[in-house]
Amino acid sequence: MPLPPAPTKRAALLSPDVLDAPVRASAKAPRKSSKPVESAIQPVAVGLLERRAVTEREQPIIYAEKKAIPAVDTRAISSQKESVPRAQPAFRPKKTRPSSQPKLFVLDTNVLMHDPMCLFRFEEHDIFLPMIVLEELDGHKKGMTEVARNARQTSRTLDGLAGANGADIGKGLKLNTTGHPEASGCLFFQTKVLDYTLPMSLPQGKADNQILGVVEALRKEYAPREVVLVSKDINMRVKARALGLNTDDYQNDKVLEDGDLLYAGSLALPPDFWTRQSKTIESWQQGIHTFYRITGPIVPSLLINQFVFFESPGEPSLYARVTEIQGKTAVLKTLKDFTHLKNSVWGVTMRNREQNFAMNLLMDPEVDFVTLAGTAGTGKTLMALASGLTQVLDDRRYTEIIMTRATVSVGEDIGFLPGTEEEKMGPWMGALDDNLEVLGKTDGGAGEWGRAATNELIRSRIKVKSMNFMRGRTFMNKYVIIDEAQNLTPKQMKTLITRAGPGTKIVCMGNLAQIDTPYLTEGSSGMTFAVDRFKGWPHGGHITLARGERSRLADFASEVL
């Protein structure tokens, strides 16, 4: 292969300005400076440069670091070095990877016994179980209580994870091997003795202190990875914070963080509602109800079966319920006025706006599930019973009323009660007797014999049942009242609601400010769970009763005590 002409002859044809052009161009456009510089410096090795071109394009950083080709012009080479990292910004996010490292959660025993499915609630993070936790689970597995059932279910879950194909306890058990793809982390067991030192004021033999020691040892071993203790025990979390350990409560069981965020079921329309909607509103009459089709910014905040009201001096009032939402339009249906004497239910008239909303839900055959929340004396039980008696005895819509409640006492338990199931539930149903006494006096013209016959008829259509025997039952064409629903757990609430058969209506009542069940809060109560899950369902409704109607003494006590 003949060589090209000598460089001196080629250079003689070029002016000095052209010869220096690559050097000046490298400061303006460093990314394009490499080719002219190399062609001017090494024109003889054209074939060699062509063979190395692919390698230089694929690995520009290696070329810059190793400096494989010695360059004549140092300014050109320095500009080439600067151009390489600017052209590769994809390597920068690697620096932030340690901050996004999954956490290591150490679970306390009470978390596993509270929610057996908690192992699959931590997404991409890892879980660590100390050996003392397994010992405590083994000690609580006997019995028929809710805690014992949860302990047994947790043990079965752990056995399923350990028995999966390819499971290695030493390397960690994959949490997604048993059909839970949302859990992408691993489960680690304590397989060796960990070295830790706790203050002398903490007894070494107590289980809680041993778990704290494990967390302390893991924090030193896995630093700088974040190790967090998860416990439902408040005192446990306080001691962990005192020792400088990261700790948190198990939040997955809480539907809402704040009880004030609970869906109220009603919404006040803005003061300029009529003036803003006057040009776009449509209305029509159907029977005794008037329908309005509205548009505007308020529509996205509405839900099906939510009540809206407009009250302003000098303008017509509006009380309606949302019956349809399509895109940016909503249809409102005016309500039946149960505050008027001619629309009384079993002789009872409503006394305020929220009670009228609640009675419209209770008397609507298309609404299968109703939740009523409110303080003491707002009329929840009275309205539910009056509505049930009217639809059972007068309308024949349901065959009978079934009433139950959570048997959680306010104070100390008085022991076993004698008699049958209904007789045992008698002391818990004092609210039923009190309200039936009020409803029995509504018919003043029947006389004493007439009232006695009515009371006997009412009693024959009301059945009092215990929640302990609800599993497996199916209620058909029944009007079911669940009183004191705030004391139910979400699992118990699901058990009761799923008993409903064709033609059955369920009414849940409760006061979230009077929770007597241990370990239940306003955010984790079964009633809060039901209200949040059923909002917006076309066949369910909720209303929060705001004003008490029992007596002025009860109203004042609810406010100041």
Coordinates of C-alpha atoms in Angstrom, one line a residue:
M1 CA 0.0 0.0 0.0
P2 CA 1.6 3.3 -1.1
L3 CA 2.1 6.0 1.5
P4 CA 0.4 9.4 1.1
P5 CA 2.4 12.4 0.3
A6 CA 4.7 13.8 3.0
P7 CA 3.1 16.1 5.5
T8 CA 5.4 19.0 4.5
K9 CA 4.0 19.1 1.0
R10 CA 0.4 19.0 2.3
A11 CA 1.1 21.7 4.8
A12 CA 2.7 23.9 2.2
L13 CA -0.6 24.1 0.4
L14 CA -2.4 25.4 3.6
S15 CA -2.2 28.9 5.0
P16 CA -1.1 29.3 8.7
D17 CA -4.6 30.5 9.6
V18 CA -6.1 27.2 8.3
L19 CA -3.5 25.2 10.1
D20 CA -4.3 26.9 13.5
A21 CA -8.1 26.7 12.9
P22 CA -8.6 23.4 14.9
V23 CA -7.0 25.0 18.0
R24 CA -9.3 28.0 17.9
A25 CA -12.4 26.0 17.1
S26 CA -11.8 23.7 20.0
A27 CA -12.6 26.5 22.5
K28 CA -15.9 27.3 20.8
A29 CA -17.1 23.8 20.1
P30 CA -15.2 21.3 22.1
R31 CA -17.4 18.3 21.1
K32 CA -16.3 18.6 17.4
S33 CA -12.6 19.5 18.0
S34 CA -11.3 15.9 18.2
K35 CA -11.7 15.0 14.5
P36 CA -9.9 18.0 12.9
V37 CA -7.1 17.9 15.5
E38 CA -6.4 14.2 15.0
S39 CA -6.6 14.5 11.2
A40 CA -4.1 17.3 11.3
I41 CA -1.7 15.7 13.7
Q42 CA -1.7 12.2 12.5
P43 CA -2.7 12.1 8.8
V44 CA -0.5 9.1 8.2
A45 CA -2.4 6.7 10.5
V46 CA -5.7 7.0 8.7
G47 CA -6.4 3.2 8.8
L48 CA -5.5 3.0 12.5
L49 CA -7.9 5.9 13.4
E50 CA -10.7 4.2 11.4
R51 CA -10.2 1.0 13.3
R52 CA -10.2 2.8 16.7
A53 CA -13.2 5.0 15.9
V54 CA -15.8 2.5 17.1
T55 CA -14.0 2.0 20.4
E56 CA -13.7 5.7 21.1
R57 CA -17.4 6.2 20.5
E58 CA -18.4 3.4 22.8
Q59 CA -16.1 4.2 25.6
P60 CA -15.3 7.9 25.7
I61 CA -14.6 8.0 29.4
I62 CA -12.0 5.2 29.2
Y63 CA -10.3 7.1 26.4
A64 CA -10.2 10.3 28.5
E65 CA -8.9 8.6 31.6
K66 CA -6.2 6.4 30.1
K67 CA -4.9 9.0 27.6
A68 CA -4.0 6.3 25.1
I69 CA -2.9 8.7 22.3
P70 CA -0.4 11.3 23.2
A71 CA -1.5 14.6 21.7
V72 CA 0.7 17.5 20.4
D73 CA -1.6 20.3 21.3
T74 CA -2.4 20.2 25.0
R75 CA -5.2 22.8 24.7
A76 CA -7.1 20.6 22.3
I77 CA -6.7 17.6 24.6
S78 CA -7.9 19.5 27.6
S79 CA -11.0 20.6 25.7
Q80 CA -11.6 17.0 24.8
K81 CA -11.5 15.9 28.4
E82 CA -14.0 18.5 29.4
S83 CA -16.4 17.4 26.6
V84 CA -16.6 13.8 27.8
P85 CA -18.5 14.2 31.1
R86 CA -20.8 16.8 29.7
A87 CA -21.9 14.3 27.0
Q88 CA -22.6 11.6 29.7
P89 CA -25.0 13.1 32.3
A90 CA -26.7 9.7 32.8
F91 CA -24.0 8.7 35.3
R92 CA -25.0 11.4 37.8
P93 CA -28.2 9.8 39.3
K94 CA -26.0 6.9 40.6
K95 CA -24.8 9.2 43.4
T96 CA -28.3 9.4 44.8
R97 CA -28.9 5.7 45.0
P98 CA -27.8 5.2 48.7
S99 CA -30.5 7.6 49.9
S100 CA -33.2 5.6 48.2
Q101 CA -32.1 2.3 49.8
P102 CA -35.0 0.3 51.2
K103 CA -35.5 0.5 55.0
L104 CA -35.3 -2.4 57.4
F105 CA -38.4 -2.7 59.6
V106 CA -38.3 -4.7 62.8
L107 CA -41.8 -5.8 63.7
D108 CA -43.1 -6.1 67.3
T109 CA -45.3 -9.0 68.2
N110 CA -48.4 -6.9 68.7
V111 CA -48.2 -5.8 65.1
L112 CA -48.4 -9.4 63.8
M113 CA -51.2 -10.2 66.2
H114 CA -53.1 -7.0 65.2
D115 CA -52.9 -7.6 61.5
P116 CA -51.7 -11.0 60.2
M117 CA -51.3 -9.6 56.7
C118 CA -48.9 -6.8 57.9
L119 CA -45.9 -8.7 56.4
F120 CA -47.1 -7.7 52.9
R121 CA -47.9 -4.0 53.7
F122 CA -44.3 -2.6 53.5
E123 CA -43.9 -2.5 49.7
E124 CA -40.2 -2.6 48.7
H125 CA -38.8 -2.5 52.2
D126 CA -37.4 -5.4 54.2
I127 CA -38.7 -6.9 57.4
F128 CA -36.8 -8.4 60.3
L129 CA -38.3 -10.7 63.0
P130 CA -36.4 -11.2 66.2
M131 CA -36.4 -14.7 67.7
I132 CA -38.3 -13.4 70.8
V133 CA -41.2 -12.4 68.5
L134 CA -41.6 -15.9 67.3
E135 CA -41.6 -17.1 71.0
E136 CA -44.3 -14.7 71.9
L137 CA -46.4 -15.7 68.9
D138 CA -46.1 -19.3 70.0
G139 CA -47.3 -18.3 73.5
H140 CA -50.5 -16.6 72.2
K141 CA -51.7 -19.1 69.6
K142 CA -54.0 -21.1 71.9
G143 CA -57.6 -20.0 72.4
M144 CA -60.6 -18.8 70.4
T145 CA -59.9 -15.1 70.8
E146 CA -59.2 -12.7 67.9
V147 CA -55.6 -12.4 69.1
A148 CA -55.1 -16.2 69.1
R149 CA -56.6 -16.5 65.6
N150 CA -54.3 -13.8 64.3
A151 CA -51.3 -15.5 65.9
R152 CA -52.1 -18.8 64.2
Q153 CA -52.7 -17.1 60.8
T154 CA -49.3 -15.3 61.1
S155 CA -47.6 -18.6 61.9
R156 CA -49.2 -20.2 58.8
T157 CA -48.0 -17.3 56.7
L158 CA -44.4 -17.6 58.0
D159 CA -44.5 -21.3 57.3
G160 CA -45.7 -20.7 53.7
L161 CA -42.9 -18.2 53.1
A162 CA -40.2 -20.6 54.5
G163 CA -41.5 -23.5 52.5
A164 CA -41.6 -21.8 49.1
N165 CA -39.4 -23.1 46.3
G166 CA -35.8 -21.7 46.5
A167 CA -36.4 -20.2 50.0
D168 CA -33.2 -19.5 51.9
I169 CA -33.6 -18.1 55.4
G170 CA -30.0 -17.0 55.5
K171 CA -30.4 -14.8 52.4
G172 CA -33.9 -13.7 53.2
L173 CA -37.3 -14.9 52.2
K174 CA -39.0 -13.2 49.2
L175 CA -42.3 -11.8 50.4
N176 CA -43.9 -12.0 46.9
T177 CA -43.6 -15.8 46.6
T178 CA -47.0 -16.5 48.1
G179 CA -49.1 -14.4 45.8
H180 CA -48.5 -10.8 47.1
P181 CA -46.7 -9.0 44.2
E182 CA -47.0 -5.6 46.0
A183 CA -44.5 -6.8 48.6
S184 CA -41.1 -6.8 46.8
G185 CA -38.9 -6.9 49.9
C186 CA -37.4 -9.8 51.9
L187 CA -38.2 -11.3 55.3
F188 CA -35.2 -11.9 57.6
F189 CA -35.2 -14.0 60.8
Q190 CA -32.7 -13.7 63.6
T191 CA -30.4 -16.6 62.9
K192 CA -27.5 -15.6 65.2
V193 CA -26.8 -14.0 68.5
L194 CA -26.5 -10.2 68.2
D195 CA -24.2 -8.1 70.3
Y196 CA -25.8 -5.1 71.9
T197 CA -25.6 -3.2 75.1
L198 CA -28.7 -1.7 76.9
P199 CA -28.8 0.6 79.9
M200 CA -28.7 -1.2 83.3
S201 CA -32.1 0.3 84.1
L202 CA -33.8 -1.9 81.5
P203 CA -34.4 -5.5 82.7
Q204 CA -32.5 -7.8 80.3
G205 CA -35.1 -10.7 80.5
K206 CA -38.1 -8.7 79.4
A207 CA -39.2 -9.4 75.8
D208 CA -39.7 -5.7 74.9
N209 CA -36.2 -4.9 76.0
Q210 CA -34.7 -7.8 74.0
I211 CA -36.4 -6.4 70.9
L212 CA -35.0 -3.0 71.6
G213 CA -31.5 -4.6 71.9
V214 CA -32.0 -6.3 68.5
V215 CA -32.9 -3.0 66.9
E216 CA -29.8 -1.4 68.5
A217 CA -27.6 -4.2 67.1
L218 CA -29.1 -4.0 63.6
R219 CA -28.6 -0.2 63.5
K220 CA -24.9 -0.6 64.1
E221 CA -24.6 -3.6 61.7
Y222 CA -26.5 -2.1 58.8
A223 CA -25.4 1.5 59.1
P224 CA -26.0 3.8 57.3
R225 CA -29.2 1.9 56.3
E226 CA -32.3 3.1 58.2
V227 CA -33.6 0.5 60.8
V228 CA -37.1 1.3 62.1
L229 CA -39.0 -0.4 64.9
V230 CA -42.7 -0.8 64.2
S231 CA -44.9 -1.4 67.3
K232 CA -48.5 -0.8 68.5
D233 CA -47.2 -0.4 72.0
I234 CA -47.0 3.3 73.0
N235 CA -44.6 2.6 75.9
M236 CA -42.4 0.5 73.6
R237 CA -42.1 3.4 71.2
V238 CA -41.3 5.9 74.0
K239 CA -38.5 3.7 75.3
A240 CA -37.1 3.3 71.7
R241 CA -37.0 7.0 71.2
A242 CA -35.3 7.5 74.6
L243 CA -32.6 5.1 73.4
G244 CA -32.2 7.1 70.1
L245 CA -33.8 4.4 67.9
N246 CA -36.1 5.1 65.0
T247 CA -39.7 3.9 65.7
D248 CA -43.1 4.3 64.2
D249 CA -46.7 3.1 64.7
Y250 CA -48.4 0.6 62.4
Q251 CA -50.5 2.9 60.2
N252 CA -51.9 0.6 57.6
D253 CA -55.0 -0.2 59.7
K254 CA -56.0 3.4 60.0
V255 CA -58.5 4.6 57.4
L256 CA -58.1 8.2 58.3
E257 CA -55.3 10.1 60.1
D258 CA -57.7 12.7 61.5
G259 CA -61.3 12.0 62.6
D260 CA -62.3 15.5 61.3
L261 CA -61.7 14.3 57.7
L262 CA -64.5 11.7 57.9
Y263 CA -67.0 12.0 55.2
A264 CA -70.0 14.0 56.6
G265 CA -72.6 13.1 53.9
S266 CA -73.8 16.7 53.5
L267 CA -72.3 19.8 51.8
A268 CA -73.4 23.5 51.9
L269 CA -73.7 25.1 48.5
P270 CA -71.8 28.4 48.0
P271 CA -73.7 31.7 48.6
D272 CA -73.6 32.6 44.9
F273 CA -75.0 29.2 43.8
W274 CA -78.2 30.5 42.3
T275 CA -76.7 33.5 40.6
R276 CA -73.9 31.4 39.1
Q277 CA -76.1 28.5 38.0
S278 CA -79.0 30.7 36.7
K279 CA -78.0 30.5 33.1
T280 CA -77.0 26.8 32.9
I281 CA -79.3 25.1 35.3
E282 CA -82.0 22.7 34.1
S283 CA -85.0 21.7 36.1
W284 CA -88.0 19.3 35.7
Q285 CA -90.7 17.9 37.8
Q286 CA -91.3 14.2 38.4
G287 CA -94.0 13.4 41.0
I288 CA -93.5 15.2 44.2
H289 CA -89.7 15.7 43.5
T290 CA -88.0 18.4 41.5
F291 CA -84.7 17.6 39.7
Y292 CA -81.9 20.1 38.9
R293 CA -79.0 19.5 36.5
I294 CA -76.1 21.6 37.4
T295 CA -72.6 22.2 36.1
G296 CA -69.6 24.1 37.5
P297 CA -66.6 23.7 39.7
I298 CA -68.6 22.2 42.6
V299 CA -69.4 19.0 40.6
P300 CA -66.0 17.3 41.1
S301 CA -66.5 17.5 44.9
L302 CA -69.9 15.8 44.9
L303 CA -70.6 12.1 45.5
I304 CA -73.6 10.0 44.8
N305 CA -76.3 10.1 47.6
Q306 CA -74.5 13.1 49.1
F307 CA -76.9 15.8 50.5
V308 CA -76.5 19.5 49.5
F309 CA -78.3 22.4 51.0
F310 CA -78.6 26.1 50.3
E311 CA -79.8 28.5 53.1
S312 CA -79.6 32.2 52.6
P313 CA -81.9 35.0 54.0
G314 CA -84.1 36.4 51.3
E315 CA -83.5 33.5 48.8
P316 CA -85.3 30.2 48.4
S317 CA -83.8 27.3 50.3
L318 CA -82.7 24.1 48.7
Y319 CA -82.4 20.6 50.2
A320 CA -81.5 18.0 47.7
R321 CA -79.6 14.7 47.2
V322 CA -77.1 14.0 44.4
T323 CA -78.6 11.2 42.3
E324 CA -76.4 11.2 39.2
I325 CA -72.9 12.4 38.2
Q326 CA -71.8 12.3 34.6
G327 CA -68.6 14.2 33.7
K328 CA -69.0 17.8 34.6
T329 CA -72.7 17.6 35.3
A330 CA -74.7 16.4 38.3
V331 CA -78.4 15.9 39.0
L332 CA -80.0 17.0 42.3
K333 CA -83.2 15.6 43.6
T334 CA -85.3 17.5 46.2
L335 CA -86.1 15.7 49.4
K336 CA -89.3 14.7 51.1
D337 CA -89.9 17.0 54.1
F338 CA -90.1 14.7 57.1
T339 CA -90.1 17.7 59.5
H340 CA -93.8 18.3 58.6
L341 CA -96.4 16.6 60.7
K342 CA -98.2 15.1 57.7
N343 CA -95.0 13.2 56.8
S344 CA -94.3 11.8 60.3
V345 CA -92.8 8.4 60.5
W346 CA -94.6 6.2 63.1
G347 CA -95.7 9.4 64.8
V348 CA -92.2 10.9 64.9
T349 CA -91.3 14.1 63.0
M350 CA -87.8 15.2 62.4
R351 CA -86.5 18.3 64.3
N352 CA -83.5 19.5 62.2
R353 CA -81.9 19.4 58.8
E354 CA -79.6 16.4 59.4
Q355 CA -82.4 14.3 60.8
N356 CA -84.4 15.0 57.7
F357 CA -81.5 13.9 55.6
A358 CA -81.1 10.7 57.5
M359 CA -84.8 9.8 57.3
N360 CA -84.7 10.3 53.5
L361 CA -82.0 7.6 53.4
L362 CA -83.8 5.3 55.9
M363 CA -87.1 5.4 54.0
D364 CA -85.6 5.0 50.5
P365 CA -85.9 1.4 49.3
E366 CA -83.1 1.9 46.8
V367 CA -80.6 2.5 49.6
D368 CA -79.4 -0.8 51.1
F369 CA -76.8 0.5 53.5
V370 CA -77.1 3.5 55.8
T371 CA -74.5 4.8 58.4
L372 CA -75.6 7.3 61.0
A373 CA -72.9 9.0 63.1
G374 CA -73.5 11.6 65.8
T375 CA -73.1 12.4 69.4
A376 CA -75.4 11.2 72.2
G377 CA -79.0 12.3 71.9
T378 CA -79.1 13.0 68.2
G379 CA -81.9 10.5 67.6
K380 CA -80.1 7.8 65.8
T381 CA -81.8 4.8 67.4
L382 CA -85.2 6.4 67.5
M383 CA -85.1 7.2 63.8
A384 CA -83.9 3.8 62.8
L385 CA -86.6 2.1 64.8
A386 CA -89.4 4.4 63.6
S387 CA -88.3 3.8 60.0
G388 CA -88.0 0.1 60.5
L389 CA -91.4 -0.3 62.1
T390 CA -93.1 1.7 59.4
Q391 CA -91.6 -0.4 56.6
V392 CA -92.1 -3.7 58.4
L393 CA -95.7 -3.2 59.8
D394 CA -97.2 -0.6 57.4
D395 CA -95.4 -1.0 54.1
R396 CA -94.6 -4.7 54.5
R397 CA -91.3 -4.1 52.7
Y398 CA -89.3 -6.2 55.2
T399 CA -90.4 -9.1 57.3
E400 CA -88.9 -8.2 60.6
I401 CA -86.3 -6.1 62.4
I402 CA -83.1 -7.7 63.6
M403 CA -81.1 -5.7 66.1
T404 CA -77.6 -6.4 67.4
R405 CA -74.7 -4.5 69.0
A406 CA -71.1 -4.9 70.2
T407 CA -71.2 -6.2 73.7
V408 CA -68.4 -4.0 75.1
S409 CA -69.1 -2.7 78.5
V410 CA -68.2 0.8 79.7
G411 CA -66.8 -0.4 83.1
E412 CA -66.0 -3.8 84.7
D413 CA -67.8 -6.9 83.3
I414 CA -70.6 -8.2 85.6
G415 CA -70.1 -11.8 84.6
F416 CA -72.2 -14.3 82.8
L417 CA -75.9 -13.6 82.2
P418 CA -78.7 -16.2 82.6
G419 CA -81.3 -17.2 80.1
T420 CA -81.5 -17.7 76.3
E421 CA -79.6 -15.7 73.7
E422 CA -82.3 -13.0 73.6
E423 CA -82.4 -12.8 77.4
K424 CA -78.7 -12.5 77.6
M425 CA -78.8 -9.6 75.2
G426 CA -81.6 -7.9 77.1
P427 CA -79.3 -5.8 79.4
W428 CA -77.4 -4.6 76.4
M429 CA -80.6 -3.5 74.7
G430 CA -81.7 -0.8 77.1
A431 CA -81.7 1.7 74.2
L432 CA -84.2 -0.5 72.4
D433 CA -86.6 -0.6 75.3
D434 CA -86.3 3.2 75.9
N435 CA -87.1 4.0 72.3
L436 CA -89.9 1.5 72.0
E437 CA -91.5 3.1 75.0
V438 CA -91.4 6.5 73.2
L439 CA -92.7 5.0 70.0
G440 CA -95.5 3.2 71.8
K441 CA -96.9 6.5 73.2
T442 CA -97.3 8.1 69.8
D443 CA -100.8 6.7 69.2
G444 CA -102.7 8.5 71.9
G445 CA -106.2 7.6 70.7
A446 CA -105.8 3.8 70.9
G447 CA -106.3 3.6 74.7
E448 CA -104.5 1.4 77.1
W449 CA -105.6 -1.9 75.5
G450 CA -104.7 -0.7 72.1
R451 CA -101.2 0.4 73.2
A452 CA -100.6 -3.0 74.9
A453 CA -101.6 -4.8 71.7
T454 CA -99.4 -2.6 69.6
N455 CA -96.4 -3.1 71.9
E456 CA -97.0 -6.9 71.7
L457 CA -97.1 -6.7 67.9
I458 CA -93.9 -4.6 67.9
R459 CA -92.1 -7.0 70.1
S460 CA -93.0 -9.9 67.9
R461 CA -91.4 -8.3 64.9
I462 CA -88.2 -7.3 66.6
K463 CA -85.5 -10.0 67.1
V464 CA -82.4 -9.3 69.3
K465 CA -79.4 -11.3 68.2
S466 CA -75.8 -11.7 69.4
M467 CA -72.9 -10.9 67.1
N468 CA -71.1 -14.0 68.2
F469 CA -73.4 -16.3 66.2
M470 CA -73.6 -14.2 62.9
R471 CA -71.0 -16.2 61.0
G472 CA -72.6 -18.1 58.1
R473 CA -76.1 -16.6 58.4
T474 CA -78.0 -14.9 55.6
F475 CA -80.7 -12.3 56.2
M476 CA -83.4 -12.1 53.5
N477 CA -85.9 -9.2 53.5
K478 CA -84.7 -8.1 56.9
Y479 CA -84.2 -4.6 58.4
V480 CA -80.9 -5.0 60.3
I481 CA -79.9 -2.4 62.9
I482 CA -76.3 -2.5 64.2
D483 CA -76.1 -0.3 67.3
E484 CA -72.8 1.0 68.8
A485 CA -71.0 0.3 65.6
Q486 CA -68.0 2.4 66.6
N487 CA -66.9 -0.5 68.9
L488 CA -66.5 -2.9 65.9
T489 CA -63.3 -3.7 64.2
P490 CA -63.1 -3.5 60.4
K491 CA -63.1 -7.3 60.2
Q492 CA -66.2 -7.6 62.4
M493 CA -68.0 -4.9 60.4
K494 CA -67.3 -6.9 57.2
T495 CA -68.6 -10.0 58.8
L496 CA -71.9 -8.3 59.7
I497 CA -72.5 -6.5 56.4
T498 CA -71.8 -9.6 54.3
R499 CA -74.7 -11.3 56.0
A500 CA -77.2 -9.3 53.9
G501 CA -79.2 -11.3 51.4
P502 CA -81.7 -10.1 48.8
G503 CA -84.0 -7.3 49.9
T504 CA -82.2 -6.6 53.2
K505 CA -81.4 -3.1 54.5
I506 CA -78.6 -2.6 57.1
V507 CA -78.4 0.5 59.3
C508 CA -75.2 1.1 61.3
M509 CA -75.2 3.7 64.1
G510 CA -72.5 4.9 66.4
N511 CA -70.7 7.8 68.1
L512 CA -67.0 7.8 67.3
A513 CA -66.3 9.9 70.4
Q514 CA -67.4 7.0 72.6
I515 CA -65.2 4.0 71.7
D516 CA -64.9 1.5 74.5
T517 CA -63.0 -1.3 72.6
P518 CA -59.3 -1.4 73.6
Y519 CA -56.8 -0.6 70.8
L520 CA -59.5 1.0 68.6
T521 CA -59.3 4.7 67.7
E522 CA -61.5 6.9 65.6
G523 CA -59.2 6.3 62.6
S524 CA -59.2 2.5 62.9
S525 CA -62.8 1.9 63.9
G526 CA -65.0 -0.4 61.8
M527 CA -67.6 2.4 61.4
T528 CA -65.0 4.8 60.0
F529 CA -63.9 1.9 57.7
A530 CA -67.4 1.4 56.4
V531 CA -68.2 5.1 55.9
D532 CA -65.0 5.7 53.9
R533 CA -65.4 2.6 51.7
F534 CA -69.1 3.0 51.0
K535 CA -69.1 6.8 50.2
G536 CA -70.2 7.4 46.6
W537 CA -71.9 4.0 46.2
P538 CA -75.3 4.4 44.5
H539 CA -77.0 2.1 47.1
G540 CA -75.4 3.4 50.2
G541 CA -75.5 6.7 52.2
H542 CA -74.1 8.4 55.2
I543 CA -75.1 11.4 57.3
T544 CA -73.4 12.9 60.4
L545 CA -76.0 14.2 62.8
A546 CA -74.9 17.5 64.2
R547 CA -77.4 18.6 66.9
G548 CA -78.7 16.7 69.9
E549 CA -82.4 16.6 70.5
R550 CA -82.5 14.5 73.7
S551 CA -82.6 17.4 76.3
R552 CA -80.9 20.6 77.1
L553 CA -79.0 18.9 79.9
A554 CA -77.7 16.2 77.5
D555 CA -76.8 18.7 74.9
F556 CA -74.9 20.9 77.3
A557 CA -73.1 17.9 78.8
S558 CA -72.0 16.7 75.3
E559 CA -70.4 20.1 74.7
V560 CA -68.6 20.8 78.0
L561 CA -67.7 17.4 79.4

